[in-house]
Coordinates of C-alpha atoms in Angstrom, one line a residue:
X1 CA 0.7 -0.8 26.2
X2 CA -2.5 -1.9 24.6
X3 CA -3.1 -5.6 23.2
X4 CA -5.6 -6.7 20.7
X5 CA -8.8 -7.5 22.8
X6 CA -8.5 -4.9 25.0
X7 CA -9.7 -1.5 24.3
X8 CA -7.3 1.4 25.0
X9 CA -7.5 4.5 27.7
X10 CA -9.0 7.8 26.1
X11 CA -5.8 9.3 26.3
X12 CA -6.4 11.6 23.6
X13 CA -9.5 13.0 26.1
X14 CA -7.2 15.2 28.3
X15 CA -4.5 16.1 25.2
X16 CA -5.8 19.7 24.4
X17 CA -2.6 20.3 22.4
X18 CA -4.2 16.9 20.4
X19 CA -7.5 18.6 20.3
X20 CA -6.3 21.9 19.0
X21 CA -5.1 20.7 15.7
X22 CA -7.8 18.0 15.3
X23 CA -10.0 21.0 15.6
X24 CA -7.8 23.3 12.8
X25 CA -7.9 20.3 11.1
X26 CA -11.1 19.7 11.0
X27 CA -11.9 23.1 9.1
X28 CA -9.5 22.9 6.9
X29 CA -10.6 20.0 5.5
X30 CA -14.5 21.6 5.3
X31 CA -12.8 24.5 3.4
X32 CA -11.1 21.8 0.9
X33 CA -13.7 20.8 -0.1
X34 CA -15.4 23.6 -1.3
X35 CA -12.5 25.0 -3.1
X36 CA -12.1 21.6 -4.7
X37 CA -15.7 21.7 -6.2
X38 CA -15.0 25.5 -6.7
X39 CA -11.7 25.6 -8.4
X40 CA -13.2 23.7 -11.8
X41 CA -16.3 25.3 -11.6
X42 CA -14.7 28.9 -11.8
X43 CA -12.9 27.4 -14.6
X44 CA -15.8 26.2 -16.7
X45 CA -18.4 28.8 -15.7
X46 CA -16.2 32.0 -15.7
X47 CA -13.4 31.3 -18.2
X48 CA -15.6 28.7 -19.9
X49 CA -12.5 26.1 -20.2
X50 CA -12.5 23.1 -22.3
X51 CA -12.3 19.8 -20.9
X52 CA -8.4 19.8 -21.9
X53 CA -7.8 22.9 -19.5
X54 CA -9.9 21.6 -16.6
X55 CA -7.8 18.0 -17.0
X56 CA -4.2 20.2 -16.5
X57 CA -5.6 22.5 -13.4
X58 CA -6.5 19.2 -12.2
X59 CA -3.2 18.0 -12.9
X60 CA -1.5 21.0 -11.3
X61 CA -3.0 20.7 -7.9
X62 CA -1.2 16.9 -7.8
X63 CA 2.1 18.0 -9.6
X64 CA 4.0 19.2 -6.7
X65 CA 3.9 15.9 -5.4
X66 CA 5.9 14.6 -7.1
X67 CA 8.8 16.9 -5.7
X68 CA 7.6 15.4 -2.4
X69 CA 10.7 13.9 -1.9
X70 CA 12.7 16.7 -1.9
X71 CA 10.4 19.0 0.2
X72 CA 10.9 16.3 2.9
X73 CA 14.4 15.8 3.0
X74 CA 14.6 19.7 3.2
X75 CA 11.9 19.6 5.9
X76 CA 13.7 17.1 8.1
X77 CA 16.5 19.5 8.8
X78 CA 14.0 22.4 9.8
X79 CA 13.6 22.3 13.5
X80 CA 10.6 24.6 13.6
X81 CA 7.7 22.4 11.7
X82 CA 4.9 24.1 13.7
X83 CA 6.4 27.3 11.7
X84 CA 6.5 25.5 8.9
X85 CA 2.6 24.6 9.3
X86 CA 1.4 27.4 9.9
X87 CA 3.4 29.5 6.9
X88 CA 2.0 26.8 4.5
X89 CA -1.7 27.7 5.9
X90 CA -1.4 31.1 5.3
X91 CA 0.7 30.8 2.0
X92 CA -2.7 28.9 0.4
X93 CA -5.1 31.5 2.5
X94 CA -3.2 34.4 0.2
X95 CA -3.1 32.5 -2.8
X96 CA -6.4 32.0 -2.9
X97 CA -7.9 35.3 -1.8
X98 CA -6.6 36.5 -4.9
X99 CA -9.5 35.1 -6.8
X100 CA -12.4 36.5 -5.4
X101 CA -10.1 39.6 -5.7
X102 CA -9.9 38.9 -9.1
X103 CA -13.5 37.9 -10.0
X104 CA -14.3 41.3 -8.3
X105 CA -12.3 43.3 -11.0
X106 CA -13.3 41.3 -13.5
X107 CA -9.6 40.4 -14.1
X108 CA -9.6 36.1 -13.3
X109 CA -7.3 34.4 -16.1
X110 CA -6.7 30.9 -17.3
X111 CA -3.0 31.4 -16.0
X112 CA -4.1 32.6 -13.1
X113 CA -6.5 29.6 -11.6
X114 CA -3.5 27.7 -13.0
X115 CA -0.9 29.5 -10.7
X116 CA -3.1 29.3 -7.9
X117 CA -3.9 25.3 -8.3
X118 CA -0.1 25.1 -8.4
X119 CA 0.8 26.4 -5.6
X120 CA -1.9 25.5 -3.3
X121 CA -0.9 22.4 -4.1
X122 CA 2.8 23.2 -3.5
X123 CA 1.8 24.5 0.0
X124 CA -0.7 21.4 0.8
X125 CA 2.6 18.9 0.3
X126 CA 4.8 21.4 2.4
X127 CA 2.0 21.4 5.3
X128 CA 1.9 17.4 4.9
X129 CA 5.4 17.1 5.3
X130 CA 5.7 18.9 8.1
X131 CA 2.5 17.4 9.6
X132 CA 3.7 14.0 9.8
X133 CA 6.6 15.0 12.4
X134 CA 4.6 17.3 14.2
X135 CA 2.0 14.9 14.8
X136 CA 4.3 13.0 17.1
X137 CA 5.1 15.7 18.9
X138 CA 1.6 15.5 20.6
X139 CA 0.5 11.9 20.4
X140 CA 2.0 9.3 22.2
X141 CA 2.7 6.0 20.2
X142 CA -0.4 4.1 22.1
X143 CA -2.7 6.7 20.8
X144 CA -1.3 6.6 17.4
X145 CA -4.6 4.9 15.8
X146 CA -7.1 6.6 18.0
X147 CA -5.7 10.1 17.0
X148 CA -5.4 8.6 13.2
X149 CA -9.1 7.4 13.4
X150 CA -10.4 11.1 14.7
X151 CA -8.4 13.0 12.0
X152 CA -9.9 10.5 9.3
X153 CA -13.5 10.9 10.5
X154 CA -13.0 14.5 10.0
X155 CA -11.7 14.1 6.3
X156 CA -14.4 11.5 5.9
X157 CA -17.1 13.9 7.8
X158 CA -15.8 16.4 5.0
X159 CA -16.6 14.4 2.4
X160 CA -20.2 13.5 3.1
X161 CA -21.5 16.6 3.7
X162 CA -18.6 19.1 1.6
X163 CA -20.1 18.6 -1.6
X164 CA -23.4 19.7 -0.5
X165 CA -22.4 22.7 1.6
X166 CA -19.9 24.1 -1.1
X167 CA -23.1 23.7 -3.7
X168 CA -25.4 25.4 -2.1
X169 CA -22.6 28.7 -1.1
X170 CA -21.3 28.2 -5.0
X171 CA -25.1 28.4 -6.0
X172 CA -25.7 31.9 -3.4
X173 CA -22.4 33.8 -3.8
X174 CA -21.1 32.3 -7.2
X175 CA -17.8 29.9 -7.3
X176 CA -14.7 32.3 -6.8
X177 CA -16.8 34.0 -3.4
X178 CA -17.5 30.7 -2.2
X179 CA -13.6 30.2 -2.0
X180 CA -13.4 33.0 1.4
X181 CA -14.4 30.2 3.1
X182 CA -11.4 28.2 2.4
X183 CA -9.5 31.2 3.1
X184 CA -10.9 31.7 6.4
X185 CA -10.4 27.7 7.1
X186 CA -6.4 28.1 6.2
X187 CA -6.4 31.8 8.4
X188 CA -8.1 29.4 11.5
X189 CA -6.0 26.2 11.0
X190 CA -2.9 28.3 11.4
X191 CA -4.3 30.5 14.5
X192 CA -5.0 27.1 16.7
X193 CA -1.7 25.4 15.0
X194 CA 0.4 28.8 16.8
X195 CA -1.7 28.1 20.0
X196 CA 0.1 24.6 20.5
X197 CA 2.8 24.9 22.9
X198 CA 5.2 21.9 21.9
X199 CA 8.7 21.1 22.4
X200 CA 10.4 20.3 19.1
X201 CA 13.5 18.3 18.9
X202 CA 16.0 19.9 17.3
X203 CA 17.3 17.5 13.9
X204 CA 20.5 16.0 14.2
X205 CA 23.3 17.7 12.2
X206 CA 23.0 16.1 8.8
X207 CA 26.4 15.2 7.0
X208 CA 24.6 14.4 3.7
X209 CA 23.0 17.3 0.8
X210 CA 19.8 17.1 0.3
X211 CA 19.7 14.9 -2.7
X212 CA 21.5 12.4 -0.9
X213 CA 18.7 12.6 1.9
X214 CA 16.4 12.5 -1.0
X215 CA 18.2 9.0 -1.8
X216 CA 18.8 8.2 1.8
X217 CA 14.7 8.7 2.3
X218 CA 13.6 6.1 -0.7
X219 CA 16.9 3.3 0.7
X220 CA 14.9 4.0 4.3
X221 CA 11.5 3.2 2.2
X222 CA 12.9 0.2 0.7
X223 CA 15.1 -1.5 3.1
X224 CA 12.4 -1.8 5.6
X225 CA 10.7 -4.7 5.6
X226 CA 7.4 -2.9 7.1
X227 CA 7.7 0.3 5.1
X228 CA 8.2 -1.4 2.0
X229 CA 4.9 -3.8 2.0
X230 CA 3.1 -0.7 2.6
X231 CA 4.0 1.2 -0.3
X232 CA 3.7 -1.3 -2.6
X233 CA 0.7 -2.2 -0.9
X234 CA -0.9 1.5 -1.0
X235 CA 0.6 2.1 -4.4
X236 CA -0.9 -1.1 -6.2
X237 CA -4.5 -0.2 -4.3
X238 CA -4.0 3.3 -5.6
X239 CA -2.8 2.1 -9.0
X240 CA -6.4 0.2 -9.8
X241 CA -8.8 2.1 -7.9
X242 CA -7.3 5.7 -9.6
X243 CA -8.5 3.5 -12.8
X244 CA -12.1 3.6 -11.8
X245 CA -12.2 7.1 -10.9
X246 CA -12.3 8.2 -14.0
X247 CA -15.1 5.8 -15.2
X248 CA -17.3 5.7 -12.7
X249 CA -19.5 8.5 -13.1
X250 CA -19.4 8.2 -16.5
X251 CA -20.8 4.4 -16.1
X252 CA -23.6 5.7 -13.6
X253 CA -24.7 8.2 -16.3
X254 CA -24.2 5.9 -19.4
X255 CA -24.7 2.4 -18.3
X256 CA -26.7 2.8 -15.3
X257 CA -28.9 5.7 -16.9
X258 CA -28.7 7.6 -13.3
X259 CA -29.3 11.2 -13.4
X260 CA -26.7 13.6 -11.9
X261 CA -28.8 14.3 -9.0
X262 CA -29.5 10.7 -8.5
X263 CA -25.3 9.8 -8.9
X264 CA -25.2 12.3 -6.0
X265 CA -27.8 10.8 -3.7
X266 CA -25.0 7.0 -4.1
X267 CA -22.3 8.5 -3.6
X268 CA -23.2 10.7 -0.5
X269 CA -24.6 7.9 1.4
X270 CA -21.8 5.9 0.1
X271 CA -19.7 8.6 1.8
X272 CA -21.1 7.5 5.0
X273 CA -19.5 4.8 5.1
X274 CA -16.5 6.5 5.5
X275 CA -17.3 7.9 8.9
X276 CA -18.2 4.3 10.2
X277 CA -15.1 2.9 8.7
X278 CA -13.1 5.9 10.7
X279 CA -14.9 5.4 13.6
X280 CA -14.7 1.7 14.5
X281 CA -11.1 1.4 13.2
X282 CA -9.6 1.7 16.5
X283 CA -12.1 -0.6 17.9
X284 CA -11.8 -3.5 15.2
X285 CA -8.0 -3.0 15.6
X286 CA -7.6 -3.5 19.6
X287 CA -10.1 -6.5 19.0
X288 CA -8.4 -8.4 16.0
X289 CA -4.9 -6.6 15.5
X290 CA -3.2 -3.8 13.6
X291 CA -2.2 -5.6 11.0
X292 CA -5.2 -8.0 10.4
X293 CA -7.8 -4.9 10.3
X294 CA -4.9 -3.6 7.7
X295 CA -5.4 -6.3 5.6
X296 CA -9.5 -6.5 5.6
X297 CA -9.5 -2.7 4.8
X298 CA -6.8 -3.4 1.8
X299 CA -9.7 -6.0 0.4
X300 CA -12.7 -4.5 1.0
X301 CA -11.7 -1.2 -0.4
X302 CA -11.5 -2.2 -4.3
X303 CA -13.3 -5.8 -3.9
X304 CA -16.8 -4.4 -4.1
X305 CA -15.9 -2.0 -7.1
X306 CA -16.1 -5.1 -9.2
X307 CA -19.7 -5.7 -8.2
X308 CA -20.5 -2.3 -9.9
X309 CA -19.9 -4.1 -13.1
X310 CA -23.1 -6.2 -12.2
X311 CA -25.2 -3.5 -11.2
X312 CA -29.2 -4.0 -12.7
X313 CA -32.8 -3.1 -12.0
X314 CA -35.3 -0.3 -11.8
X315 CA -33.8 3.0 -10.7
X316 CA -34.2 2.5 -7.2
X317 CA -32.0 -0.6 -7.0
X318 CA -29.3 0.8 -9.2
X319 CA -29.2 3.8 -7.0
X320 CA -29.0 1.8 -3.7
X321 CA -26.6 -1.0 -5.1
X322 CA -24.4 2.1 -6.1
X323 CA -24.6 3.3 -2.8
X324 CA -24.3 0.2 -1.0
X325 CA -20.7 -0.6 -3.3
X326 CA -19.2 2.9 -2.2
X327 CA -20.2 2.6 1.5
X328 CA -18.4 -0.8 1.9
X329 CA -15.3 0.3 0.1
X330 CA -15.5 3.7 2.3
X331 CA -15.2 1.4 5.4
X332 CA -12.6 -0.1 3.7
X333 CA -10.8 2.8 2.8
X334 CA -10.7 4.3 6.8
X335 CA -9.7 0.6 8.2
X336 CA -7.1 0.6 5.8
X337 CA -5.5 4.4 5.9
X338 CA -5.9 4.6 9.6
X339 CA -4.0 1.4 10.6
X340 CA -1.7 2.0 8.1
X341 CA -0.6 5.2 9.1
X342 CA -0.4 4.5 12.4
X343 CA 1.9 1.8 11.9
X344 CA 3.9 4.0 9.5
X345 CA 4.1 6.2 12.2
X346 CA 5.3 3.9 14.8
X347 CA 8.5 2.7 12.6
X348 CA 9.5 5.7 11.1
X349 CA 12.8 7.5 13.0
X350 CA 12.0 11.1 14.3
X351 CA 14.8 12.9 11.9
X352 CA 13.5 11.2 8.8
X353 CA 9.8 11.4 8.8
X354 CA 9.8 14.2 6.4
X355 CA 12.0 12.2 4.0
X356 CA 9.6 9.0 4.4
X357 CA 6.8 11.1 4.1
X358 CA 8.3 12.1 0.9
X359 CA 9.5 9.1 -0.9
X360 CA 5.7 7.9 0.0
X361 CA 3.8 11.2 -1.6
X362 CA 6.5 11.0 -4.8
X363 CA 4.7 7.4 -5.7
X364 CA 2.1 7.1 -4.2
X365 CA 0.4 10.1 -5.8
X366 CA 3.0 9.9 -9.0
X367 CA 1.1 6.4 -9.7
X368 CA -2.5 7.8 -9.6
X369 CA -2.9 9.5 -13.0
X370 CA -1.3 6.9 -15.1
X371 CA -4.1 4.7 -12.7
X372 CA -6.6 7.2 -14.4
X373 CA -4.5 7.3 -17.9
X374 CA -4.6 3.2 -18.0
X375 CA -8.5 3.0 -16.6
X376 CA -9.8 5.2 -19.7
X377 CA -7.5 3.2 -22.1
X378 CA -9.2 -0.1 -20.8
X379 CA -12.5 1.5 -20.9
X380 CA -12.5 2.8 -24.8
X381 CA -10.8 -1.0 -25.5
X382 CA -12.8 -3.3 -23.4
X383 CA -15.4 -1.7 -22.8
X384 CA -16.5 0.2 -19.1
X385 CA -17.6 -3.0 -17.5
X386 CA -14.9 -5.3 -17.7
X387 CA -12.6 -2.4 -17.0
X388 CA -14.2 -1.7 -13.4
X389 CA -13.9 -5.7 -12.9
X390 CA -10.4 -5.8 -13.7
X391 CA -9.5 -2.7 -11.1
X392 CA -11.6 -4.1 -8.7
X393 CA -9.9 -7.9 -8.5
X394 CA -6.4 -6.0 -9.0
X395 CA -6.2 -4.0 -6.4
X396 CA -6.9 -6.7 -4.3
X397 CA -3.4 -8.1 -5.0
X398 CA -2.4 -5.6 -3.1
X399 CA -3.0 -7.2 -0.2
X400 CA -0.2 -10.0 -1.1
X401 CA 2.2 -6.9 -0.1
X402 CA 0.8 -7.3 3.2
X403 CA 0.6 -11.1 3.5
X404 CA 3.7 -11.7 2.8
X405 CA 5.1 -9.3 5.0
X406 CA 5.6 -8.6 8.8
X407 CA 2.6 -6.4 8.9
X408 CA 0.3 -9.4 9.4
X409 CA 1.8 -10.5 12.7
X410 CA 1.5 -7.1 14.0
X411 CA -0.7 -6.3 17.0
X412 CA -0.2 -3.2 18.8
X413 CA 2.1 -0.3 18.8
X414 CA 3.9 -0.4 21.9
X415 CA 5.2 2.5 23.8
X416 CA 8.8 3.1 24.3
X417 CA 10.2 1.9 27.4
X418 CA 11.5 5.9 28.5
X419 CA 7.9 7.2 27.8
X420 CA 6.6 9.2 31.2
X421 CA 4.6 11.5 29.0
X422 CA 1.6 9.6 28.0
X423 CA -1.3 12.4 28.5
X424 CA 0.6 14.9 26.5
X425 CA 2.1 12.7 23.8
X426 CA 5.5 14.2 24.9
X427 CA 8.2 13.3 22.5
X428 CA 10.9 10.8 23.9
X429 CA 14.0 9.3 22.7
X430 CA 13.6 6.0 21.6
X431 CA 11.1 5.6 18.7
X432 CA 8.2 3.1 19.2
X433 CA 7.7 0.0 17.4
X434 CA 4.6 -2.3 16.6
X435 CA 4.3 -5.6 18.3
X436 CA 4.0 -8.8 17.2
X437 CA 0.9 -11.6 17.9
X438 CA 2.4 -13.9 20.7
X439 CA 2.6 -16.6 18.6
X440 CA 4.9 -15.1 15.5
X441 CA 8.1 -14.7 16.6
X442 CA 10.3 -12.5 14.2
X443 CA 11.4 -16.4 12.5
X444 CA 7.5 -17.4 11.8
X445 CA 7.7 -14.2 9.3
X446 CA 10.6 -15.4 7.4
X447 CA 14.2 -15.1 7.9
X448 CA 15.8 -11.7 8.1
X449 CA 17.2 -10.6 4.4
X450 CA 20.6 -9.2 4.3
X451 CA 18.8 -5.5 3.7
X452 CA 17.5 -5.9 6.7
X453 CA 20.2 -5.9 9.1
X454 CA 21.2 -2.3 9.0
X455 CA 23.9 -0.4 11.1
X456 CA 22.5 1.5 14.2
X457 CA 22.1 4.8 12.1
X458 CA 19.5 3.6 9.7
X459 CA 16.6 3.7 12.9
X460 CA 14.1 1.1 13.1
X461 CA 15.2 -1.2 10.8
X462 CA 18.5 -1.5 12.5
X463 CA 18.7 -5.4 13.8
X464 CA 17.1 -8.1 12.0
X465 CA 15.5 -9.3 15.3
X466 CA 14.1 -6.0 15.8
X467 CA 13.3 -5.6 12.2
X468 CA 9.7 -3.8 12.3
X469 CA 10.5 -1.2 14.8
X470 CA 13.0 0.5 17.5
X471 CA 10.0 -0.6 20.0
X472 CA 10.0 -4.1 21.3
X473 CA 8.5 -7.1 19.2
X474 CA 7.2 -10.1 21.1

């Protein structure tokens, strides 16, 4: 067990099994990238698309989400997610080495770049539903936020330097070649994912169909006290920021009067932020608590996109304000998601992470266009501005999810009393559970609701004493 103020063994150090996937993962997320900067730009530079037809491609690589609900309930009763992984990296390798296929025989389509967005989006929520319940399967709880932190600083490593590597292949082999190296990411993601050896539990026998795990997944979601503050939490965050998204290169160009090149330079330093946020995550965490680093990530990560509103000065300031707003809300970002999923992690029960995962994708991502839909409205009525101040001040409410909720009290993710397997994150049978500061008992964080005190077959939120995990809670 680790407590805040201590730091935590490198237990992920010896975990090759851990160190596999982080590698596959690691790729795969390089390979993202470029086919994210390469999809749109096959679209307006070969097809010549209107800004109409980019919107829906864009739109088609987030709608399977929405099913995400679904896909997990019907992942929870596969026993074989490493298969599961491993067909959805190779389903998106195929998929989309049928457009440099294509664009050699001078035969890519609209419809086409549409079918392929769709289901390489389909087969990146099948490969994240799956992920979460395979991720257990190597890590053990302690580790939870180390392991989150090293998979995030990947993503965020991706980010920073992405853009620039997929625009300078794009620029040497044109857009659809550029996209092999996406396709060679997936092929290698899923040739280290079949080298883990793991022991997967096999799901217990479910007596419900899957629409009533679908419903059973969003009462798990709700019903838990810790669960529930999250989503609204992330959801609310999501809500606001996905409002400046939309704007905020367009208020660089117009208001700002940065160049493209110039917009790039902000937000690629700005991106570096998000590989210091990812790395001291674990440290802040063991120092002040889970829960506490939660909530400074949940505030810093919109807070400063209000100050873009106030942004002024020769070129040289405007460009380093810029990058200066995007590099604190980066850390913020990384303190936020990495705590957070670790403590997701921690309280979820191992036959329904598939279905939380799910009931989490469905809103979470469901919620981010009409974000984007609201943020232009508020733009073309009040003005650019006031629009980025009023996304940046409400998504800080968000953090009243958290405040008011057990997540504040929260520590530490202890291990479960059975665990022997600590090096190779060894699944065991009780689930782990997050531990509270010494001085809130469960009572300090409000009296248990009647929702709260669920039968023994709901999981973690089964006792209200024992309300933010199957782990103990001191």
């Amino acid at each position: 067990m680790t407590a805040a103020g201590t730091r935590p063994p490198a237990i992920l150090r010896d975990n090759r099994r851990f160190r596999t996937f982080w590698v596959g993962e690691s790729i795969s997320q390089f390979g993202d990238r470029i086919s994210e900067l390469a999809l749109p730009l096959i679209a307006v530079t070969v097809l010549s698309a209107t800004p109409a037809q980019v919107s829906i491609l864009t739109a088609l690589i987030w709608l399977p989400n929405l099913l995400g609900m679904f896909v997990g309930a019907w992942v929870d009763q596969r026993t074989r997610k490493r298969r599961l992984l491993i067909v959805a990296d190779l389903v998106r390798a195929a998929v989309l080495l049928s457009l440099p296929v294509a664009y050699l025989l001078d035969a890519v389509t609209l419809t086409h770049l549409y079918s392929v967005a769709l289901l390489t989006g389909a087969g990146a929520v099948l490969f994240g539903m799956a992920r979460q319940a395979f991720f257990v399967a190597l890590v053990p709880p302690s580790a939870y936020v180390e392991a989150n932190s090293k998979l995030s600083l990947s993503r965020a490593a991706s980010f920073a330097a992405g853009p620039a590597l997929g625009g300078g292949l794009i620029q040497a082999l044109t857009a659809p070649v550029a996209v092999l190296v996406d396709v060679v990411s997936f092929v290698g993601s899923a040739l280290l994912i079949g080298r883990i050896p793991v022991d997967e539990a096999r799901p217990a026998p479910q007596r419900s169909s899957t629409l009533g795990l679908v419903r059973d997944g969003l009462v798990l979601v709700m019903r838990h006290p810790v669960m529930r503050a999250v989503l609204g939490c992330t959801s609310t965050v999501n809500f606001f920021t996905l409002m400046t998204s939309a704007l905020l290169v367009l208020y660089a160009s117009r208001e700002l009067g940065l160049s493209a090149g110039a917009i790039g330079i902000a937000f690629g330093v700005g991106a570096v932020g998000g590989l210091a946020g990812a790395a001291l995550a674990p440290r802040v965490s063991h120092t002040i608590g889970l829960g506490r680093t939660a909530i400074i990530g949940v505030i810093l990560f919109p807070a400063p996109l209000a100050l873009t509103a106030f942004v002024s000065g020769p070129t040289w300031a405007r460009i380093a304000a810029l990058a200066a707003i995007e590099m604190v809300s980066s850390v913020g970002v990384m303190l936020m998601d990495v705590n957070l999923n670790a403590l997701l992690t921690s309280v979820t029960p191992d036959d329904a992470r598939g279905r939380r995962a799910g009931a989490y994708s469905a809103v979470n991502y469901g919620i981010r266009p009409l974000g984007a839909l609201v943020g232009g409205w508020l733009g073309t009525t009040i003005g650019l501005r006031p629009t980025l101040v009023v996304a940046g001040l409400g998504g800080v409410l968000a953090v009243l999810w958290l405040l008011t909720s057990p997540v504040r009290h929260i520590t530490a993710i202890d291990e479960p009393a059975t665990d022997t397997s600590a090096a190779e994150g060894r699944q065991s049978t009780p689930s782990p559970g997050p531990r509270n500061r010494p001085d809130s008992s469960p009572a300090s964080a409000g009296p248990p609701h009647r929702d709260q005190m669920a039968s023994s077959e709901e999981g973690p939120h089964a006792a209200a004493q024992n309300e933010l995990g199957a782990g103990s809670v001191r």
